[in-house]
Amino acid sequence: MTNEDDMLVTPWEVKGTIDYDRLIEEFGTERIDEKLRKKIEKIAGESHILLDRELFFSHRDLDWVMKEYEKGNKFILYTGRGPSGDVHIGHLVPWMFTKWMQDCFKVPLYFQLTNDEKFWFDQDMTYEQVHELTRDNALDVIATGFDPEKTFILDDIKHIDLMYELAVKVAKKVTFSTARAVFGFENSMNIGGIFYPSMQAVPAFLHSWIHERKTPCIIPCAIDQDPYWRITRDVAEKLGYYKPASIQNKFVPGLQEGGKMSSSDPMSAIYTTDSPKKAKKKVLAAFTGGRTTAKEQRELGANPEICSVFKYYTFIFMPDDKELADIRMKCVSGDILCGACKQILVPRMMEFLEKHQAAREEAKERLHEFSADKLRNLVRK
Ligand code: TRP
């Protein structure tokens, strides 16, 4: 998908200025309106800033799943990550929301680590690298705080025995011409990548398959994953399952100008393995909406709409609405300069990282508790 401004959103590439209204229209998803937000909050028993502040802004069939839940028909959650590098804060934000959903609704979570995808799609990635990153990224998933009793981390390669029956069934229902139209596959691609969308469909049905009972599914994900769900939803009913619903987030911005927090620009991303000192340096070097000189800024104020620091306040580090409104006012009025504003973010970022890193250390002993290995004794022989 492209326009004059070169907006491009595919599962592999995101660039340009993102127009989220246009994405909703062109992907054919729905906006999360006030009514749906209120409904989720009512059932969850509390609100969440990522809903209030519209990081999660779009969905498919979420209203239907909420209705089913009220009738006593519980859903499962499914999300995932392609282990292509170190995890950064931008990845953790939607996972934190997924954890909130798991806690409020007390439902299972299937978390897919797609080492096959990254091996097939990234020419430079060796098998050993994806293997190592799968284990390493799982530590960040666990450190997010999911419930071990209700969380199943699927490693595509290791757990292929749990997933292959469904993948085979999905693959038979998807023609090459459909996949090519949806994903823009080219002749030069390896054939692994062409099969891969069937693997990403599997966790949406896995619970229903194991428990032999059709179960609704909600997929929290970034909007760029939507093409996968179009395929998944297409085949769902043909295989005797519900179409999975989704709740979709905007891209978490990087610390540099424009774009999302990206692994390819190390200064734009704060990795979960960065030392707090290094994170501090990155925050202090971050792109803001400030003016060229202090004098000008005091007179004219700055622009929080384009400021990466302000986005970080909005999405994690300033949950208090009053505090956020206050800093916004000081920013636009020129009462606070960017350096001073960053000094508020620095200790919060450092504390967050320290906590996450401690949890990440502990996770090393707990990998087995979260592994989908434990599904094996439930599966029909
Ligand atoms: N394709 C995703 C990525 O590259 C990984 C993924 C698999 C995923 N299943 C998912 C992401 C479900 C969100 C929801 O990162």
XYZ file of C-alpha atoms and ligand atoms in Angstrom, residues 78-82 112 114 117-118 196 200 219-221 225 229, ligand 1:
31
model
C -3.070 -15.024 20.745
C -0.095 -12.836 19.968
C 3.447 -13.322 18.764
C 6.836 -12.081 17.779
C 9.296 -12.785 15.014
C 3.992 -17.590 19.019
C 8.091 -17.370 14.627
C 9.309 -16.879 9.536
C 12.451 -14.947 10.365
C 4.545 -19.521 6.257
C 0.803 -17.890 11.637
C -5.352 -11.307 18.548
C -3.682 -8.189 19.976
C -1.207 -7.075 17.312
C -0.157 -8.014 10.750
C -5.670 -12.413 9.696
N 4.728 -12.002 12.172
C 4.988 -11.430 13.452
C 6.334 -10.677 13.444
O 7.024 -10.658 12.481
C 5.021 -12.459 14.549
C 3.657 -12.981 14.927
C 3.210 -14.276 14.808
C 2.584 -12.246 15.512
N 1.953 -14.408 15.283
C 1.532 -13.180 15.710
C 2.429 -10.912 15.904
C 0.331 -12.777 16.306
C 1.228 -10.515 16.453
C 0.186 -11.448 16.663
O 6.719 -10.095 14.420
